[in-house]
Coordinates of C-alpha atoms and ligand atoms in Angstrom, one line a residue:
X1 CA 64.9 49.7 -1.9
X2 CA 63.7 46.7 0.6
X3 CA 66.4 45.5 3.2
X4 CA 66.7 42.2 3.5
X5 CA 65.2 42.4 7.6
X6 CA 62.3 44.2 5.4
X7 CA 62.0 41.1 3.1
X8 CA 61.7 38.7 6.2
X9 CA 59.6 40.6 8.1
X10 CA 56.7 41.5 5.2
X11 CA 57.3 37.5 4.7
X12 CA 56.3 36.5 8.2
X13 CA 54.0 39.1 8.9
X14 CA 52.0 36.7 5.8
X15 CA 52.8 33.3 7.6
X16 CA 49.0 33.9 9.4
X17 CA 47.2 34.8 6.0
X18 CA 48.7 31.6 4.7
X19 CA 47.8 29.5 7.9
X20 CA 44.1 31.1 7.7
X21 CA 43.4 30.4 4.1
X22 CA 44.7 26.2 4.8
X23 CA 42.4 26.1 7.8
X24 CA 39.9 27.0 6.5
X25 CA 40.4 24.4 3.1
X26 CA 41.0 21.9 5.3
X27 CA 37.5 22.6 7.7
X28 CA 35.8 22.6 4.5
X29 CA 36.6 19.3 3.2
X30 CA 36.8 17.5 6.0
X31 CA 32.5 18.7 6.6
X32 CA 31.9 17.7 3.3
X33 CA 33.2 14.3 3.5
X34 CA 31.4 13.9 7.2
X35 CA 28.6 14.8 5.3
X36 CA 29.3 12.0 2.3
X37 CA 29.6 9.5 4.7
X38 CA 26.9 10.3 6.9
X39 CA 24.2 10.3 3.8
X40 CA 25.7 7.1 2.7
X41 CA 25.2 5.3 5.9
X42 CA 21.6 6.8 6.1
X43 CA 20.8 5.0 2.2
X44 CA 22.9 1.7 3.3
X45 CA 20.5 1.3 6.1
X46 CA 17.2 2.2 4.9
X47 CA 18.3 -0.4 1.5
X48 CA 18.4 -3.1 4.4
X49 CA 15.3 -1.9 6.5
X50 CA 13.8 -2.6 3.2
X51 CA 15.4 -5.4 1.7
X52 CA 13.3 -8.8 1.7
X53 CA 15.4 -11.5 3.6
X54 CA 15.0 -15.2 3.4
X55 CA 15.1 -16.9 6.5
X56 CA 16.4 -20.2 7.0
X57 CA 14.8 -21.7 10.4
X58 CA 15.2 -25.0 11.7
X59 CA 13.5 -27.4 10.9
X60 CA 11.1 -27.2 14.9
X61 CA 11.8 -23.6 15.9
X62 CA 10.0 -20.4 13.8
X63 CA 11.5 -17.7 12.9
X64 CA 10.2 -15.2 15.8
X65 CA 10.7 -11.6 15.8
X66 CA 10.5 -10.2 19.3
X67 CA 7.2 -8.3 20.6
X68 CA 7.9 -6.0 23.0
X69 CA 5.6 -7.1 25.5
X70 CA 4.6 -3.8 27.4
X71 CA 4.0 -1.5 24.6
X72 CA 1.0 -0.8 23.0
X73 CA 1.2 -2.0 19.4
X74 CA 2.6 0.7 16.5
X75 CA 0.1 2.1 14.3
X76 CA 2.4 2.4 11.2
X77 CA 1.9 -0.9 9.2
X78 CA 5.3 -2.8 9.6
X79 CA 7.5 -3.8 7.2
X80 CA 8.0 -7.5 7.9
X81 CA 11.2 -7.4 6.6
X82 CA 12.3 -11.0 7.9
X83 CA 9.6 -13.1 7.0
X84 CA 10.8 -16.1 4.1
X85 CA 9.1 -15.2 0.5
X86 CA 10.0 -17.1 -2.5
X87 CA 12.0 -20.2 -1.9
X88 CA 11.2 -22.3 -4.4
X89 CA 9.7 -20.2 -7.7
X90 CA 8.2 -21.7 -10.7
X91 CA 11.2 -23.2 -12.9
X92 CA 12.4 -25.0 -9.9
X93 CA 9.9 -26.1 -7.7
X94 CA 10.3 -28.2 -4.5
X95 CA 8.9 -31.8 -5.1
X96 CA 6.8 -32.3 -2.5
X97 CA 5.4 -35.4 -0.9
X98 CA 1.3 -36.0 -0.1
X99 CA 1.3 -37.1 3.0
X100 CA -2.3 -37.3 3.9
X101 CA -5.6 -36.2 1.9
X102 CA -8.8 -36.7 3.6
X103 CA -12.4 -34.5 3.0
X104 CA -13.1 -32.2 5.7
X105 CA -17.1 -32.8 5.1
X106 CA -19.8 -34.6 6.8
X107 CA -22.3 -36.2 5.5
X108 CA -25.1 -34.4 3.2
X109 CA -22.5 -31.5 2.8
X110 CA -22.1 -29.9 -0.6
X111 CA -19.4 -29.7 -2.8
X112 CA -15.9 -31.4 -2.3
X113 CA -13.6 -29.9 0.3
X114 CA -10.0 -31.6 1.5
X115 CA -7.5 -31.0 3.9
X116 CA -4.1 -31.6 2.4
X117 CA -0.5 -31.8 4.1
X118 CA 3.2 -32.4 2.1
X119 CA 6.6 -33.2 3.6
X120 CA 8.9 -31.1 3.4
X121 CA 11.7 -32.4 5.3
X122 CA 13.9 -32.6 2.0
X123 CA 13.5 -29.3 1.2
X124 CA 16.9 -27.3 0.6
X125 CA 16.9 -25.0 1.2
X126 CA 14.0 -25.4 4.1
X127 CA 10.9 -24.5 2.7
X128 CA 9.8 -22.6 6.4
X129 CA 7.0 -20.0 6.2
X130 CA 4.6 -18.3 8.8
X131 CA 0.9 -18.4 9.6
X132 CA -0.9 -16.4 7.0
X133 CA 1.2 -17.2 4.0
X134 CA 0.2 -19.0 1.1
X135 CA 2.5 -21.7 -1.5
X136 CA 1.9 -21.9 -5.0
X137 CA 0.7 -25.6 -6.2
X138 CA 2.0 -26.5 -10.5
X139 CA -0.9 -28.9 -11.2
X140 CA 0.8 -32.0 -13.6
X141 CA -0.5 -32.3 -17.3
X142 CA -0.6 -29.5 -20.0
X143 CA -2.8 -26.9 -20.4
X144 CA -5.2 -27.0 -24.2
X145 CA -2.1 -25.1 -25.5
X146 CA 0.3 -27.9 -24.6
X147 CA 2.5 -25.7 -21.4
X148 CA 2.5 -26.7 -18.2
X149 CA 0.2 -25.4 -16.3
X150 CA 0.6 -22.3 -14.0
X151 CA 0.4 -22.5 -10.2
X152 CA -2.3 -21.7 -8.1
X153 CA -2.0 -20.1 -5.0
X154 CA -3.4 -21.6 -1.8
X155 CA -3.6 -20.2 1.7
X156 CA -1.6 -22.4 4.0
X157 CA -4.5 -23.9 7.0
X158 CA -1.3 -25.1 9.2
X159 CA 1.2 -23.3 11.4
X160 CA 4.2 -23.1 11.1
X161 CA 5.3 -26.0 13.0
X162 CA 2.9 -28.4 11.1
X163 CA 0.2 -30.2 12.3
X164 CA 2.1 -32.7 13.5
X165 CA 4.0 -30.1 15.5
X166 CA 7.5 -31.1 13.9
X167 CA 7.9 -28.1 11.7
X168 CA 8.3 -30.5 8.7
X169 CA 4.9 -30.3 7.2
X170 CA 2.5 -27.8 5.0
X171 CA -1.2 -28.2 5.2
X172 CA -4.0 -26.9 3.0
X173 CA -7.5 -26.4 2.9
X174 CA -9.0 -27.0 -0.7
X175 CA -12.5 -27.1 -2.7
X176 CA -12.8 -28.1 -5.6
X177 CA -13.8 -26.1 -8.5
X178 CA -16.7 -26.9 -10.7
X179 CA -19.2 -25.4 -12.6
X180 CA -21.7 -26.1 -15.6
X181 CA -21.3 -24.8 -18.9
X182 CA -23.4 -25.5 -22.0
X183 CA -25.1 -28.4 -19.9
X184 CA -22.1 -29.6 -18.7
X185 CA -19.5 -30.2 -15.2
X186 CA -16.3 -28.4 -15.8
X187 CA -13.7 -29.0 -12.6
X188 CA -11.5 -26.8 -12.3
X189 CA -7.2 -27.8 -12.9
X190 CA -5.5 -27.7 -10.0
X191 CA -8.5 -28.2 -6.9
X192 CA -9.2 -31.9 -8.5
X193 CA -6.0 -32.7 -8.9
X194 CA -5.3 -31.5 -5.4
X195 CA -8.7 -33.3 -4.1
X196 CA -7.9 -36.7 -5.7
X197 CA -4.4 -36.7 -5.3
X198 CA -2.7 -40.1 -2.9
X199 CA -0.4 -40.0 -0.2
X200 CA 3.2 -40.8 -1.3
X201 CA 2.3 -38.7 -5.3
X202 CA 4.9 -36.1 -5.7
X203 CA 3.7 -32.5 -6.0
X204 CA 5.4 -29.2 -6.9
X205 CA 5.4 -26.6 -4.4
X206 CA 6.1 -23.4 -4.6
X207 CA 7.0 -20.0 -2.4
X208 CA 5.9 -19.2 0.6
X209 CA 4.3 -15.8 -0.6
X210 CA 2.2 -13.5 0.8
X211 CA 2.5 -10.9 3.6
X212 CA -1.3 -9.5 3.5
X213 CA -2.2 -11.9 6.5
X214 CA 0.4 -12.3 8.8
X215 CA -0.7 -11.9 11.7
X216 CA 0.7 -8.8 15.0
X217 CA 3.3 -9.9 17.1
X218 CA 1.7 -8.9 20.6
X219 CA -0.1 -10.9 22.3
X220 CA -2.7 -9.3 23.3
X221 CA -3.9 -7.9 20.6
X222 CA -7.6 -8.8 19.2
X223 CA -8.0 -10.8 16.0
X224 CA -11.6 -10.7 14.4
X225 CA -11.7 -13.7 11.5
X226 CA -13.8 -13.1 8.5
X227 CA -13.9 -16.5 6.7
X228 CA -16.6 -18.0 3.9
X229 CA -15.8 -21.6 2.9
X230 CA -12.2 -22.4 2.4
X231 CA -11.5 -18.6 3.6
X232 CA -11.1 -20.6 7.2
X233 CA -7.5 -21.7 5.8
X234 CA -5.0 -19.4 7.5
X235 CA -7.9 -18.6 10.0
X236 CA -7.2 -22.3 11.4
X237 CA -3.5 -21.6 11.2
X238 CA -3.9 -18.3 13.8
X239 CA -6.4 -20.1 15.7
X240 CA -3.8 -23.1 16.5
X241 CA -1.4 -20.7 17.2
X242 CA -3.5 -19.3 19.6
X243 CA -5.4 -22.2 21.6
X244 CA -3.9 -25.7 20.5
X245 CA -2.2 -26.2 23.6
X246 CA 1.0 -28.5 21.9
X247 CA 1.5 -26.1 18.9
X248 CA 1.5 -23.5 22.2
X249 CA 4.2 -24.8 23.7
X250 CA 6.2 -24.6 20.4
X251 CA 5.8 -21.7 19.5
X252 CA 5.7 -19.7 23.3
X253 CA 3.5 -17.3 21.8
X254 CA 1.1 -16.1 24.9
X255 CA -1.8 -15.1 23.4
X256 CA -4.1 -12.9 25.9
X257 CA -6.7 -10.7 23.5
X258 CA -9.8 -11.9 22.2
X259 CA -10.1 -13.9 18.6
X260 CA -13.6 -13.9 17.1
X261 CA -14.2 -15.9 13.8
X262 CA -17.2 -15.1 11.1
X263 CA -17.9 -18.4 9.4
X264 CA -19.6 -18.7 6.5
X265 CA -21.0 -22.2 5.2
X266 CA -23.6 -23.5 2.8
X267 CA -25.1 -26.2 5.6
X268 CA -23.6 -27.4 8.9
X269 CA -21.9 -30.5 7.1
X270 CA -20.2 -27.9 5.3
X271 CA -18.7 -26.2 8.8
X272 CA -14.8 -26.9 8.9
X273 CA -12.6 -27.7 11.1
X274 CA -15.9 -27.5 13.8
X275 CA -14.6 -29.9 16.2
X276 CA -11.3 -28.2 16.7
X277 CA -13.2 -25.0 17.1
X278 CA -15.7 -26.7 19.6
X279 CA -12.4 -27.8 21.9
X280 CA -11.4 -24.5 21.5
X281 CA -14.4 -22.7 22.8
X282 CA -14.6 -25.1 25.6
X283 CA -11.3 -24.5 27.0
X284 CA -11.0 -20.5 26.1
X285 CA -14.3 -19.2 26.9
X286 CA -13.2 -15.6 27.3
X287 CA -10.1 -15.5 24.5
X288 CA -12.7 -17.1 21.9
X289 CA -16.1 -16.5 20.3
X290 CA -17.7 -17.5 17.4
X291 CA -20.4 -17.1 15.1
X292 CA -21.7 -18.8 12.4
X293 CA -23.8 -17.8 9.1
X294 CA -25.4 -21.1 7.6
X295 CA -26.8 -19.8 4.2
X296 CA -28.4 -22.0 3.1
X297 CA -30.4 -23.8 6.4
X298 CA -30.4 -20.1 8.4
X299 CA -31.9 -17.0 7.5
X300 CA -31.4 -13.2 7.8
X301 CA -34.0 -10.3 8.8
X302 CA -35.3 -9.6 5.6
X303 CA -35.8 -13.6 4.4
X304 CA -32.4 -14.3 2.4
X305 CA -29.6 -16.6 2.8
X306 CA -27.9 -15.9 6.5
X307 CA -24.6 -14.6 5.8
X308 CA -21.4 -13.0 7.1
X309 CA -22.3 -9.8 7.1
X310 CA -25.6 -10.3 8.7
X311 CA -24.0 -11.8 11.2
X312 CA -21.5 -8.6 11.8
X313 CA -24.8 -6.2 11.5
X314 CA -26.3 -8.1 14.3
X315 CA -23.5 -7.8 16.2
X316 CA -21.9 -4.0 14.8
X317 CA -22.3 -2.4 19.1
X318 CA -20.2 -5.3 20.3
X319 CA -17.0 -5.5 16.9
X320 CA -17.3 -1.9 16.5
X321 CA -15.9 -1.5 20.2
X322 CA -13.3 -3.7 19.4
X323 CA -12.4 -1.8 16.5
X324 CA -12.0 1.0 17.9
X325 CA -9.4 -0.7 20.3
X326 CA -6.0 -0.1 18.4
X327 CA -5.0 -3.7 19.5
X328 CA -7.6 -4.8 16.9
X329 CA -7.3 -6.9 13.9
X330 CA -9.7 -8.0 11.1
X331 CA -9.0 -10.5 8.4
X332 CA -10.9 -11.5 5.7
X333 CA -10.6 -14.3 3.6
X334 CA -12.9 -16.4 1.1
X335 CA -15.1 -15.3 -1.6
X336 CA -14.3 -12.6 -3.3
X337 CA -18.1 -11.7 -3.7
X338 CA -18.7 -11.2 -0.2
X339 CA -16.6 -7.8 0.1
X340 CA -19.9 -5.8 -1.3
X341 CA -21.4 -7.4 1.0
X342 CA -18.6 -7.2 3.9
X343 CA -19.0 -3.3 3.4
X344 CA -22.0 -2.4 3.4
X345 CA -22.3 -4.0 6.2
X346 CA -19.8 -2.5 8.0
X347 CA -20.5 1.1 6.8
X348 CA -24.2 0.7 8.4
X349 CA -22.4 -1.1 11.4
X350 CA -20.5 2.0 11.3
X351 CA -23.1 4.7 11.6
X352 CA -24.8 2.9 14.6
X353 CA -21.8 3.7 16.3
X354 CA -21.6 7.2 14.5
X355 CA -18.4 6.4 13.2
X356 CA -17.9 6.7 8.8
X357 CA -16.7 3.5 7.3
X358 CA -15.4 5.4 4.1
X359 CA -12.8 7.1 6.4
X360 CA -12.4 4.5 8.9
X361 CA -11.3 1.6 6.8
X362 CA -7.9 3.2 5.0
X363 CA -7.4 4.3 8.4
X364 CA -7.6 0.8 9.6
X365 CA -5.8 0.1 6.4
X366 CA -2.8 2.1 6.6
X367 CA -2.2 0.7 10.3
X368 CA -1.6 -2.4 9.0
X369 CA -5.0 -4.1 10.9
X370 CA -7.6 -4.4 8.3
X371 CA -6.3 -7.7 6.2
X372 CA -7.7 -9.4 2.8
X373 CA -7.2 -12.3 0.7
X374 CA -10.5 -13.2 -1.1
X375 CA -10.4 -15.2 -4.4
Ligands
FAD1 P1 -9.1 -23.3 -12.8 O1 -9.4 -24.5 -13.9 O2 -8.2 -22.3 -13.1 O3 -10.8 -22.7 -13.2 C1 -10.6 -21.5 -12.9 C2 -11.4 -20.8 -13.9 O4 -12.6 -21.5 -14.2 C3 -12.1 -19.4 -13.5 O5 -10.7 -18.4 -13.4 C4 -12.8 -18.8 -14.5 O6 -12.6 -18.6 -15.4 C5 -13.4 -20.2 -14.7 N1 -15.1 -20.4 -14.0 C6 -15.1 -20.7 -12.2 N2 -16.2 -20.5 -12.2 C7 -16.6 -20.6 -13.1 C8 -18.5 -20.4 -13.5 N3 -18.9 -20.7 -11.7 N4 -18.9 -20.0 -14.5 C9 -17.5 -20.2 -15.6 N5 -16.6 -19.9 -15.5 C10 -15.7 -19.9 -14.3 N6 -9.0 -22.3 -3.0 C11 -9.4 -23.0 -1.9 O7 -9.6 -24.0 -2.2 N7 -8.3 -23.1 -1.1 C12 -7.7 -22.1 -0.8 O8 -6.8 -21.4 0.6 C13 -7.2 -21.1 -1.5 N8 -6.2 -19.7 -1.2 C14 -5.9 -19.2 -2.6 C15 -5.1 -18.3 -1.9 C16 -4.5 -16.8 -2.7 C17 -3.8 -15.7 -2.3 C18 -5.6 -17.7 -4.1 C19 -5.3 -15.8 -4.8 C20 -6.4 -18.1 -4.4 C21 -6.8 -19.0 -3.8 N9 -7.7 -19.9 -3.6 C22 -7.7 -21.0 -2.8 C23 -7.9 -20.0 -5.0 C24 -7.3 -21.0 -5.9 O9 -6.1 -20.7 -6.4 C25 -7.6 -21.3 -7.5 O10 -7.8 -20.5 -7.8 C26 -8.7 -22.3 -7.2 O11 -8.8 -23.8 -6.7 C27 -9.3 -22.7 -8.6 O12 -8.6 -22.8 -9.8 P2 -8.5 -24.3 -10.4 O13 -7.4 -25.0 -11.1 O14 -9.2 -25.4 -10.2 O15 -9.4 -23.8 -11.6
A2P2 P1 -24.3 -19.8 -0.3 O1 -23.6 -20.5 -1.2 O2 -25.9 -20.2 0.0 O3 -24.9 -18.4 -1.4 P2 -18.0 -22.3 0.2 O4 -17.6 -22.0 -0.4 O5 -18.0 -24.0 1.2 O6 -19.6 -22.4 -0.7 O7 -19.2 -21.2 1.0 C1 -19.8 -20.5 0.8 C2 -20.0 -19.6 1.7 O8 -20.3 -18.4 1.5 C3 -21.3 -20.2 1.4 O9 -22.2 -20.0 2.4 C4 -22.1 -19.2 0.2 O10 -23.4 -19.1 0.0 C5 -21.2 -17.9 0.9 N1 -21.6 -16.5 0.0 C6 -21.8 -16.7 -1.7 N2 -22.4 -16.0 -1.6 C7 -21.3 -14.5 -0.6 C8 -21.4 -13.5 -0.6 N3 -21.5 -12.4 -1.3 N4 -21.4 -12.7 0.8 C9 -20.8 -13.5 1.9 N5 -21.0 -15.4 1.6 C10 -21.2 -15.5 0.5

């Protein structure tokens, strides 16, 4: 028989066991709860980092990510999360007013290439953009099926501050597409529409779009540019950002690297923005190099038309010395047809330095240093 004292003593003896079980349950639950909170937090942070964000900036001040000035550029491609995209879409485009539309060509040039500027000041939300992006243009009228024309993309040729530095315009560099078919001259729909519009006309604009052709933040980066024809458009914006005095005052981006433009045009009269480029050369001899390939006036070593890839080969050593520097970015813009030629030239140029272009190009791409926009 148990005495009352024995029962009490037995009960007391179980207390440590009960406490231990209780403690075990509590700590296990706490650990799990903590783990869950941590996991949720990490997931949210990751989502935030990749989420493309619309940036609304004042009309004169631009979105600027502060770059560490002393650090070397990171080899890993940036996500450009805060670059403005698709502020205006095809269903609700912005109607911009044409400010100016003039020919960029000289007497004797081939075809039609115009510089066209649109007013953005009435856009709400404000249509801001950065150098290297494109906008969409929706030509007036309807296609053969009675449907509104689809938009066409055009590289932006102005800096975010615009040609007048007030931050409320956007400019394009447009070549009229023309080709012969069955003995008839066909004019491209949108390029003809753009080359023909007059100051005061309203034009449907979408965008901005594109993160492929953005400039690096680092002021000591080197920028190699390979352009044919209107492929100069984004390069014009880069070069203005680097060398145009009033633009530099606005952007506070003190470019200290080397910029090298390879420009392909059929004739000297077709060279675009030539006066500005010559001025940048005179003012910045140590930071700017300008190499032209004038296909119908100059010959390559084989007696054929001189293309930018021929110029690349001529400069193979110097160019690859630059490419080996991880601060160097290469931008290719213009005719799609130039890509195989450029690849071939880069392959030969790399071989001369004992490098393998087929291996190097994907590495440059992965590092966000090889930028291509051809059409
Ligand atoms: P369309 O009326 O659309 O005609 C084009 C069509 O005509 C082609 O699809 C093809 O089917 C046919 N065609 C074309 N050539 C021939 C030929 N020789 N023989 C038979 N058929 C042919 N253009 C610029 O001028 N400046 C720029 O800065 C610029 N930037 C661009 C940026 C990007 C990202 C992209 C994708 C394109 C860019 N373009 C630029 C090209 C532009 O978007 C248009 O494609 C171009 O203006 C032609 O449009 P279009 O409406 O005049 O021609
Ligand atoms: P070409 O037309 O003499 O053959 P634009 O747009 O003003 O016509 O300029 C494009 C320039 O690019 C021209 O000089 C043109 O030469 C040149 N080009 C044409 N095809 C290629 C190619 N496959 N690779 C490099 N450049 C090219």
